Coordinates of C-alpha atoms in Angstrom, one line a residue:
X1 CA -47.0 38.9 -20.0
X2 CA -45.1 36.2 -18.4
X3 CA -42.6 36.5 -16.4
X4 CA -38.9 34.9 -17.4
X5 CA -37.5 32.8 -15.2
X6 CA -33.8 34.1 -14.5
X7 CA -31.1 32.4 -16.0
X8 CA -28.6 29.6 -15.1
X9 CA -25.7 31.3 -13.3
X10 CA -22.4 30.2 -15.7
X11 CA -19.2 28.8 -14.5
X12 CA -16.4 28.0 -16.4
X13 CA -16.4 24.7 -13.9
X14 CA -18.7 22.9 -11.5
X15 CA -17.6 20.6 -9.5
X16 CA -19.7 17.7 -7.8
X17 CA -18.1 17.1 -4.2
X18 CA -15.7 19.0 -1.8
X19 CA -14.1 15.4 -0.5
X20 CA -9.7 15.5 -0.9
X21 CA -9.7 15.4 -4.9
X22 CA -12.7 17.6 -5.8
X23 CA -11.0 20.8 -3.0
X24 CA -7.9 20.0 -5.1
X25 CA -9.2 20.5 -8.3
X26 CA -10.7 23.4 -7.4
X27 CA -7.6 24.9 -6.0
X28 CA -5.8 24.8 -9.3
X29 CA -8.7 25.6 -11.4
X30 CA -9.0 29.0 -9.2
X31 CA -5.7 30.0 -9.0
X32 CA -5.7 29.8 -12.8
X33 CA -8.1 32.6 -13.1
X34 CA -11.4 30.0 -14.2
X35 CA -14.8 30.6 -12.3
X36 CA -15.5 27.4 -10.2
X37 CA -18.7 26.3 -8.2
X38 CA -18.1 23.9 -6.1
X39 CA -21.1 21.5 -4.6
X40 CA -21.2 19.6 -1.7
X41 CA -24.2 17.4 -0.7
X42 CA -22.8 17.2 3.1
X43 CA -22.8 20.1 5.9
X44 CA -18.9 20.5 5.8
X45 CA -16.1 20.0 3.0
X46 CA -13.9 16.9 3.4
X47 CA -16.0 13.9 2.0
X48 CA -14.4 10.9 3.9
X49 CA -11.7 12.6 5.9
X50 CA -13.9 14.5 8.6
X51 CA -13.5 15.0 12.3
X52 CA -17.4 14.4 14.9
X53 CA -17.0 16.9 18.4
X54 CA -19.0 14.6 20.6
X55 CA -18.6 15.1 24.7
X56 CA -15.3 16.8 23.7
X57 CA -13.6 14.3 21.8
X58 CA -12.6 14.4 18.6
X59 CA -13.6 11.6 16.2
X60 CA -12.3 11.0 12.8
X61 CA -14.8 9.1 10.8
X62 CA -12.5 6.1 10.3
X63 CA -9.1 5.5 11.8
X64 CA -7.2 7.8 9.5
X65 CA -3.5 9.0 9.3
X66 CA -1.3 11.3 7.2
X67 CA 1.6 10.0 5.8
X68 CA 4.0 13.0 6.0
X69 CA 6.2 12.1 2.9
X70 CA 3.4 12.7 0.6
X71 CA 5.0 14.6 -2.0
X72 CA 1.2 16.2 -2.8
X73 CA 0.5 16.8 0.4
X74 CA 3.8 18.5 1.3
X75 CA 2.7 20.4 -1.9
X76 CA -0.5 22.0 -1.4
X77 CA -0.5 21.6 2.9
X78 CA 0.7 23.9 5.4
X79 CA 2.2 21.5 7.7
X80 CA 3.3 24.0 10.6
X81 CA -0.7 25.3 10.5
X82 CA -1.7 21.6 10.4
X83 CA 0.5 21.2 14.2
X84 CA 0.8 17.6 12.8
X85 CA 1.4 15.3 15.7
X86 CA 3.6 12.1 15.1
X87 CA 2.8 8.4 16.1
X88 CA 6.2 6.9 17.0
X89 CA 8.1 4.7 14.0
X90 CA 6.8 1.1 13.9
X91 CA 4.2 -0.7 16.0
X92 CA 3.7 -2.8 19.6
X93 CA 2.2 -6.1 18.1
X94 CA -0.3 -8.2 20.3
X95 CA 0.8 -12.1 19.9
X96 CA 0.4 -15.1 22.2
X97 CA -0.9 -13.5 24.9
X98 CA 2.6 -10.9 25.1
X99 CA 3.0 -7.6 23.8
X100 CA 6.2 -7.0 21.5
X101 CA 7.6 -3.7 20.6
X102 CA 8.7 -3.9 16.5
X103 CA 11.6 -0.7 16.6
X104 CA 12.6 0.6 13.5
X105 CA 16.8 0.5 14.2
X106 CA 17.0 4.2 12.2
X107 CA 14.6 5.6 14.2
X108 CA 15.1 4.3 17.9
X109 CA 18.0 2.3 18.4
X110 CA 17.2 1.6 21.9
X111 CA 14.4 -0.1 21.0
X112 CA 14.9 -2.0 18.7
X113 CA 17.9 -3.7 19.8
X114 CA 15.5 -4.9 22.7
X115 CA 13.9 -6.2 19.7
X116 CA 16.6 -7.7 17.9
X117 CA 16.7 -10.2 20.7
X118 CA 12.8 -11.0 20.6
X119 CA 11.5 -14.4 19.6
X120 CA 8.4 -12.8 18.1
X121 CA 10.2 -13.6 14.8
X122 CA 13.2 -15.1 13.5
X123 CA 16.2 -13.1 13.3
X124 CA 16.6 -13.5 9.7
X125 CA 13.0 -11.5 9.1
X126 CA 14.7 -8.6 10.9
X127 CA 17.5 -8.7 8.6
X128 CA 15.2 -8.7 5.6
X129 CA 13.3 -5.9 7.2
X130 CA 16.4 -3.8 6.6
X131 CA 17.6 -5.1 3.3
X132 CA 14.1 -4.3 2.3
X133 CA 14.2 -0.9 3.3
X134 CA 17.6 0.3 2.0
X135 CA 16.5 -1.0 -1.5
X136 CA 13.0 1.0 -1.1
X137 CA 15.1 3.8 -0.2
X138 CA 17.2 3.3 -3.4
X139 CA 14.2 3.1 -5.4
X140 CA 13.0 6.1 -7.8
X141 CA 9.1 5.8 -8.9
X142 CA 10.4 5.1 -12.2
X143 CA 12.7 1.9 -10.8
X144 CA 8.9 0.5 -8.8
X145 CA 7.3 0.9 -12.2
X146 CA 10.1 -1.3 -14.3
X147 CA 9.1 -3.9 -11.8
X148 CA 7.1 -6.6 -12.2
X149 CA 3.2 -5.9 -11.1
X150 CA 2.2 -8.7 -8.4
X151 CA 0.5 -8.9 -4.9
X152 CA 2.1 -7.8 -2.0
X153 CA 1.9 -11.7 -0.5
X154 CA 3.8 -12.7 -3.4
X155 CA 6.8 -10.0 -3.2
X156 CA 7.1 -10.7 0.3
X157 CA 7.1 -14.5 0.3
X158 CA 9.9 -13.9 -2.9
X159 CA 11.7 -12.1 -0.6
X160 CA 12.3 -14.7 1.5
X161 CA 10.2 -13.7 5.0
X162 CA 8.4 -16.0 7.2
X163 CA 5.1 -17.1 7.7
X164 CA 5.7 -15.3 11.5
X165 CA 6.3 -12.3 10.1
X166 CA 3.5 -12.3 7.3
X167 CA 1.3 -13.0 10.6
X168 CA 2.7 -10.9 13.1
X169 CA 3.5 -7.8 11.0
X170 CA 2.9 -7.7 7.8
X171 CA -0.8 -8.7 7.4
X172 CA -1.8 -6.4 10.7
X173 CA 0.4 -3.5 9.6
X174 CA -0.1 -3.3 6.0
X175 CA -3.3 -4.1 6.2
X176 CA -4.1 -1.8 8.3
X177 CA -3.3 0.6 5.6
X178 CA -4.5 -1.1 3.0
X179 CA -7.6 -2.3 3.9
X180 CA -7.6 -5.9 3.6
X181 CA -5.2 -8.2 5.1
X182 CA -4.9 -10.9 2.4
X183 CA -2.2 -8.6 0.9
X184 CA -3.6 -8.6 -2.3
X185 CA -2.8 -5.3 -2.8
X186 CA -0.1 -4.0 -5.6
X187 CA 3.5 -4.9 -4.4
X188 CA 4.3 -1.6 -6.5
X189 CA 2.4 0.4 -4.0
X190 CA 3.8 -1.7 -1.5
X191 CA 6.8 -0.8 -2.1
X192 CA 5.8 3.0 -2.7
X193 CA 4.3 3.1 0.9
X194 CA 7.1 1.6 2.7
X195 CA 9.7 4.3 1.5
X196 CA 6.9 6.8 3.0
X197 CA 7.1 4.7 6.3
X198 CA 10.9 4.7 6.2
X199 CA 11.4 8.4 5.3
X200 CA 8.4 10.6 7.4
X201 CA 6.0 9.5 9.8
X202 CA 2.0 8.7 10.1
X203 CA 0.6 12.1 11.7
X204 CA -2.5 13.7 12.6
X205 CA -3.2 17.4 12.5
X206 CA -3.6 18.6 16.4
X207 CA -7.2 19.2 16.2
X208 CA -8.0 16.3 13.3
X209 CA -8.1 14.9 10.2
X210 CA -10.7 17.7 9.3
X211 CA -8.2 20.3 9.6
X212 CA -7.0 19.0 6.2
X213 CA -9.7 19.8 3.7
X214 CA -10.9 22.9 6.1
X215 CA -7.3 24.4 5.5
X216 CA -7.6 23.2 1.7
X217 CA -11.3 24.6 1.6
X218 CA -10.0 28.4 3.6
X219 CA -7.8 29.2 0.7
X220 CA -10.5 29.1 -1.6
X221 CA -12.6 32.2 -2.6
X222 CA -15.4 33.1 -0.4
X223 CA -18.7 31.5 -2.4
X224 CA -16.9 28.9 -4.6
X225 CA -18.0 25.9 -2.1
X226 CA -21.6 25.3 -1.4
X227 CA -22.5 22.7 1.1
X228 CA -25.8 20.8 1.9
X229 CA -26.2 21.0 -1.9
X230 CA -26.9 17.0 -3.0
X231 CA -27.1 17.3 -6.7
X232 CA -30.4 16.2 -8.2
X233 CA -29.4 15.7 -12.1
X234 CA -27.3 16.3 -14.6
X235 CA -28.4 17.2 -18.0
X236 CA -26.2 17.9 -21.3
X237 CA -26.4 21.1 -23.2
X238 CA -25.6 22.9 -26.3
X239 CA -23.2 25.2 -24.0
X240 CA -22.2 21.9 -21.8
X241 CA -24.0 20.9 -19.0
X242 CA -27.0 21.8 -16.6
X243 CA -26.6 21.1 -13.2
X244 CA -29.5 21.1 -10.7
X245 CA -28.7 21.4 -6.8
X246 CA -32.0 22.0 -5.5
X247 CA -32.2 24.5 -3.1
X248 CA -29.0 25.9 -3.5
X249 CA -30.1 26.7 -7.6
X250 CA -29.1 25.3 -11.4
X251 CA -26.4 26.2 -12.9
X252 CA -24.5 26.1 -16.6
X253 CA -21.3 24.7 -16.8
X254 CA -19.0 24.2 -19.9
X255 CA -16.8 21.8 -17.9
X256 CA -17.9 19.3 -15.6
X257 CA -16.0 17.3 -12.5
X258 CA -17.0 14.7 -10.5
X259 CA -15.6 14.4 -7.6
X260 CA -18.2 13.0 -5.5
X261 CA -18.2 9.7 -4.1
X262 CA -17.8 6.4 -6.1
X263 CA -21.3 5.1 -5.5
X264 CA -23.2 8.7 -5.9
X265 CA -21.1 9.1 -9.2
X266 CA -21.8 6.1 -10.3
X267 CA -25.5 6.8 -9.8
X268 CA -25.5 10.0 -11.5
X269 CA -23.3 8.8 -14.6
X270 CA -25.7 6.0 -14.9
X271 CA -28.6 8.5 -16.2
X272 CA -26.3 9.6 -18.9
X273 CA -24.1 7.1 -20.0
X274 CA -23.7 6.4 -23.3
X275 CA -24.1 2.6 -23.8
X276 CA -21.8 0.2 -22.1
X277 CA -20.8 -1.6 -18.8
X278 CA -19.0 1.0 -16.0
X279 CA -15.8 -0.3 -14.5
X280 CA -15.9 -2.9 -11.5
X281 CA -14.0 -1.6 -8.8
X282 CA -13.8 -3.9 -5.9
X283 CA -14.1 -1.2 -1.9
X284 CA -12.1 -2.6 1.1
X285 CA -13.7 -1.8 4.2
X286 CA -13.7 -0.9 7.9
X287 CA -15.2 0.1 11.1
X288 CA -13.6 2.2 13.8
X289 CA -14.8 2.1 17.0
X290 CA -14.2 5.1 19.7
X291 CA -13.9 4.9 23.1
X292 CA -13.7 6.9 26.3
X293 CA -11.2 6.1 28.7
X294 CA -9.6 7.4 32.3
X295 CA -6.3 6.0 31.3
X296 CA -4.3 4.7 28.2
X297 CA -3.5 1.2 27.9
X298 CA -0.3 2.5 25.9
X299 CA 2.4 4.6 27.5
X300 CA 3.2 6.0 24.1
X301 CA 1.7 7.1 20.2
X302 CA 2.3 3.9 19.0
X303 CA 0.0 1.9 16.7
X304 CA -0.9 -1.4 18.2
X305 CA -1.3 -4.6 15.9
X306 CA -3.1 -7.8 16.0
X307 CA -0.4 -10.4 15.7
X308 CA -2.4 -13.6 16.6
X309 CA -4.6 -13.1 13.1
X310 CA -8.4 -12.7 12.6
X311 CA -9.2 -15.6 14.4
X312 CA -7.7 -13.8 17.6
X313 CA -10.3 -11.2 17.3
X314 CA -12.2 -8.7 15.0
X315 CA -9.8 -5.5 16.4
X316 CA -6.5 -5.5 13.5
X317 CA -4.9 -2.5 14.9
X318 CA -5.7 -0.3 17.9
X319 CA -4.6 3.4 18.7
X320 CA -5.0 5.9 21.4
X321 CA -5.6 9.1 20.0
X322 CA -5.0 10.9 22.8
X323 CA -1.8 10.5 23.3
X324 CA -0.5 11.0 19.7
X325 CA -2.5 14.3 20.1
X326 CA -3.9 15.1 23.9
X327 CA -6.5 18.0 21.9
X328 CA -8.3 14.5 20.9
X329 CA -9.7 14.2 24.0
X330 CA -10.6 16.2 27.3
X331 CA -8.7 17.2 30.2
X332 CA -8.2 14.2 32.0
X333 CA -9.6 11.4 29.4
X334 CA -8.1 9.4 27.1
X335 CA -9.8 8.2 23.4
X336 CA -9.3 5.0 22.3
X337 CA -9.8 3.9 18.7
X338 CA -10.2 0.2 18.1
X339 CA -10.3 -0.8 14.4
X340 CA -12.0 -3.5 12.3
X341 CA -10.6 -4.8 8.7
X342 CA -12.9 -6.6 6.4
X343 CA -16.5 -5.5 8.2
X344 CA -18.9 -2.7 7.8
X345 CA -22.4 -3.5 9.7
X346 CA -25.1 -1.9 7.8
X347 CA -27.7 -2.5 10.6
X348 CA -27.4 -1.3 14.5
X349 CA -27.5 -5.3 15.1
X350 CA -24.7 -6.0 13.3
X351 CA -22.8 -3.1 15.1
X352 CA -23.7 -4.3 18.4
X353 CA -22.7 -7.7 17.6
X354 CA -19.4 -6.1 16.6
X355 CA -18.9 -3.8 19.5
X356 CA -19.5 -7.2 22.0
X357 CA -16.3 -9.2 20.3
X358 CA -14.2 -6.1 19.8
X359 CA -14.7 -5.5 23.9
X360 CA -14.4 -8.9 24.5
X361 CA -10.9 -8.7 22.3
X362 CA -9.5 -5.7 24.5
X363 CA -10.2 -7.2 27.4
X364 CA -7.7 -10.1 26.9
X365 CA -5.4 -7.6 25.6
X366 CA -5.7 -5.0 28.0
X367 CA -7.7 -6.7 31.1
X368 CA -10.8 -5.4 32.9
X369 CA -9.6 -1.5 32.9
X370 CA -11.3 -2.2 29.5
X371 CA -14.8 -3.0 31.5
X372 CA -14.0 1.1 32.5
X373 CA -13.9 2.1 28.5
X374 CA -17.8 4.2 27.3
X375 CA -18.2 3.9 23.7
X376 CA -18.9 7.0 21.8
X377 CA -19.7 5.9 18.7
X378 CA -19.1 2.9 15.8
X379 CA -18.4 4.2 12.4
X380 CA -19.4 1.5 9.7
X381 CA -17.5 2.1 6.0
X382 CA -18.6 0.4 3.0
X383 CA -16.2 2.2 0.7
X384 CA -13.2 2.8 3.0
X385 CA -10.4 2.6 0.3
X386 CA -10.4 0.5 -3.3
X387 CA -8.7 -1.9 -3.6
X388 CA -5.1 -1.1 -5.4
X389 CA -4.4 -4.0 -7.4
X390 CA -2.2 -2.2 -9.4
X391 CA 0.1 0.8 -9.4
X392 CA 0.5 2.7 -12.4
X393 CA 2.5 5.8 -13.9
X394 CA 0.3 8.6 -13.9
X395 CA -2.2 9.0 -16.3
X396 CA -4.5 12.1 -17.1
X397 CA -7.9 11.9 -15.3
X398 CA -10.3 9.4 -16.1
X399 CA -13.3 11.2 -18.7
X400 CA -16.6 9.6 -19.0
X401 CA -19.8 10.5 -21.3
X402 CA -17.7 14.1 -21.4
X403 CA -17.2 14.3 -17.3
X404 CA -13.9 14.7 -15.8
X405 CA -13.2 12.5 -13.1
X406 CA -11.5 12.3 -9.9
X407 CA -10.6 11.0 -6.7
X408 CA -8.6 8.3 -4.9
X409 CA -10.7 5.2 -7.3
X410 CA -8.3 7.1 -10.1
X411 CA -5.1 6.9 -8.8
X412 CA -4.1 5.4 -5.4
X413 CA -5.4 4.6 -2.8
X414 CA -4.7 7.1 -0.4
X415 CA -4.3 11.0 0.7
X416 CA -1.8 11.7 -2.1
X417 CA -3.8 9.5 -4.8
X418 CA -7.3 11.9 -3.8
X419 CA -5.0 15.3 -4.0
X420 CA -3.2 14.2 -6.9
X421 CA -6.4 13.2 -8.9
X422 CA -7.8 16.4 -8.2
X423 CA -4.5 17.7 -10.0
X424 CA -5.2 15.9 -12.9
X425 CA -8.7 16.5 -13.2
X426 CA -7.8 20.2 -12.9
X427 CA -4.9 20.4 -15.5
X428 CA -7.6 18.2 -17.7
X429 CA -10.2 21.0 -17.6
X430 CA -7.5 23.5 -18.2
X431 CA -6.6 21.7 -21.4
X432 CA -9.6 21.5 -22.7
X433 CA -10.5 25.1 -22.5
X434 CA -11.9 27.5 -24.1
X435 CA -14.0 28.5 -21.3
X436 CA -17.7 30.0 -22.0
X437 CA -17.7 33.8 -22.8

C-alpha cells in the first residue's frame, strides 16, 4: 500500500520576505494570536537594509540612514537598544573648489552664523530656509495633504529660492534622500521629510543598519522566520493558497503576503494574475562605494554634498561612517562611504569604470590622502527607492489576484513607508479573517 505523503503544515499566514514591511506584518499578525510563517529567500532577515563584516568594517548595503522622527519607527523600535548614533544637523557642501559648512540656526548657532555670512548663496535663500521650516513645523499631515500635489522643483522655485541654492543644496541634499536629483519627487513628501529633518536627526544604530530588522526579527517567536527559503510557486487552493519553498517544505495558507521584493513579486504574481497590465513603477537608483582609510577627511558626522552638480563628478554626497559611529570601523581606521545618484553598473566593467571617476572626484575634493583610501567593496542598486511622485493619505494595503501586499512601493518611500505598509498589510489580514480551523 502506498505510502501518504504528509501533509502541508497550515498557517493562518505566510508571508513571502523578512525585508522592513514583511518583519512588520508579521509582528502584528503574531501578537494578535494568528500562526505566521515567515519566508525569506536570503541568509538573514532585513531585505535591503543589511549590514556586510568584511576586514572589520561594517558595510551597509547602500548608504542608508534612520530618520529618528519616524513616528513608525519610534513605534515598533527600541531606540536605546539600537545605541543610535547622530550625524550632526545639515551638511558641508563641496562648491567651486571650497568647502561650506550649511548650519541649521536651531541646532548650532555658532555655525551657522559663520554661515550667514557665506557667499555660497544669497542671503535671501537663508531666509527662505527658515520661513520654510517654521511653516513645515506648523504643518499637520492633514494640512500637506489639502495641498496641491506637484514636484519638489516646482514648490521650491514657487517659493522663491535660487538657482544657487537648488544647485548647491537642494538637488545634492534632497536627492540624496530621494534618489534622484531632478527633484521630481512629491513636494508633499517634501515637505513631510523636511519637518523630520527639522525635528530629529539622520542616525545609525552603533553596530548598523542591520541592527534594525535583527531587533524587529528577535521579538518574533522562535520558528516563525525561515531564511534561505526562495519560494518556488504559488498555487491557489480551495482552503487558500499552496506555497512551495523548496527545501525548507510547502505549506497551506488561508492568507497570503507579499512582502518580497518589487521585481521577485512581480515575477511570482505574474504566474497568477488574472488578466491585465501590472502597475508601472518607475526605481531610483544608487551605488555606494566603501573605503578604508587611516584618517578622515571630515573632523565631524557630517554629510558632505556635491554642490558643483553632476557634471562635477559621479560622488552626490559623501560620509565617513566612522566617525558618526567609530564601531563602523577598526581600531585605528576610518570608513569612508562615497555615494552615486542615478547609476547602478550591472557588470564589474561598469563598476570599475565607476570606481576610477568617483576616486578621481575625491581627490580634488580631498587631495592625494585619497591615493591612501583601499576600496572594500561597490554596492550596485537597481531598485534603491521608487520614485514618490505622489504622497497620499493612507490607504489599506494594496490586494492583487487575492495577495496582500506590502512594502515601501505601497506607501512611501522610506523606513516608515516599509514599517507602515507592513501595518497595513497586517490589519488587512486581520480583517479578513476567519482564519483556517
Amino acid at each position: 500500500m502506498p505510502v501518504k505523503a504528509p501533509a502541508a503544515p497550515e498557517f493562518d499566514v505566510v508571508i513571502i520576505g523578512a525585508g522592513l514591511a514583511g518583519l512588520a506584518c508579521a509582528r502584528d499578525l503574531v501578537a494578535a494570536g494568528l500562526s505566521v510563517k515567515v519566508l525569506e529567500a536570503a541568509d538573514a532577515p532585513g531585505g535591503r537594509v543589511r549590514t556586510d563584516l568584511v576586514e572589520g568594517f561594517r558595510l551597509d548595503r547602500g548608504f542608508q540612514v534612520l530618520l529618528t522622527e519616524y513616528p513608525e519607527a519610534r513605534r515598533v523600535l527600541d531606540y536605546d537598544a539600537l545605541q543610535l548614533k547622530n550625524f550632526v544637523p545639515g551638511a558641508l557642501v563641496r562648491q567651486a573648489g571650497s568647502f561650506h559648512r550649511f548650519a541649521d540656526p536651531n541646532r548650532e548657532l555658532r555655525k551657522a552664523l559663520s554661515f550667514a555670512f557665506d557667499p555660497v548663496v544669497p542671503f535671501g535663500d537663508k531666509l527662505r530656509v527658515r520661513r520654510l521650516r517654521h511653516e513645515c513645523l506648523k504643518m499637520t499631515d492633514a494640512d500637506l495633504f489639502a495641498t496641491a500635489e506637484e514636484t519638489t522643483r516646482d514648490f521650491l522655485r514657487r517659493a522663491g529660492f535660487s538657482p544657487w541654492m537648488m544647485e548647491r543644496f537642494f538637488e545634492p541634499f534632497f536627492g540624496g534622500v530621494f534618489l534622484e536629483r531632478h527633484l521630481i519627487t512629491s513636494a508633499r513628501w517634501f515637505r513631510w521629510l523636511f519637518r523630520a529633518f527639522a525635528e530629529g536627526f539622520a542616525a545609525v544604530p552603533e553596530l548598523g543598519m542591520e541592527q534594525i530588522p535583527a531587533q524587529m526579527a528577535s521579538k518574533i517567536a522562535n520558528g516563525v522566520i525561515t531564511c534561505e527559503a526562495p519560494v518556488r510557486a504559488i498555487e491557489q487552493s480551495a482552503k487558500g493558497w499552496r506555497v512551495d519553498a523548496g527545501w525548507a517544505g510547502r505549506f497551506m495558507t488561508r492568507h497570503l503576503v507579499m512582502a518580497a521584493r518589487e521585481p521577485e513579486a512581480k515575477s511570482m504574481l505574474l504566474k497568477i494574475r488574472k488578466p491585465g497590465a501590472a502597475p508601472a513603477r518607475i526605481w531610483n537608483r544608487t551605488t555606494a562605494f566603501y573605503y578604508a582609510a587611516s584618517a578622515s577627511p571630515v573632523d565631524e558626522p557630517v554629510i558632505v554634498l556635491n554642490g558643483d552638480g553632476p557634471t562635477a563628478g559621479p560622488v552626490n554626497h559623501l560620509a565617513v561612517m566612522s566617525m558618526v559611529s567609530a564601531a563602523y570601523a577598526p581600531p585605528g581606521a576610518h570608513l569612508i562611504c562615497a555615494n552615486v545618484v542615478g547609476a547602478a553598473p550591472d557588470t564589474d566593467q561598469g563598476m570599475a569604470a565607476l570606481e576610477i571617476d568617483v576616486r578621481n572626484q575625491m581627490r580634488r575634493w580631498f587631495g592625494d590622502q585619497v591615493n591612501g583610501w583601499g576600496a572594500l567593496a561597490g554596492y550596485p542598486i537597481a531598485h534603491a527607492l521608487p520614485l514618490q511622485s505622489n504622497y497620499h493619505t493612507e490607504r489599506p494595503a494594496p490586494v492583487d489576484s487575492g495577495i496582500v501586499l506590502c512594502g515601501d512601493y505601497a506607501t512611501t518611500a522610506s523606513i516608515q513607508g516599509a514599517l507602515v505598509s507592513g501595518a497595513n498589510a497586517a490589519a488587512s489580514v486581520l480583517k479578513s479573517r476567519p482564519v483556517l480551523a
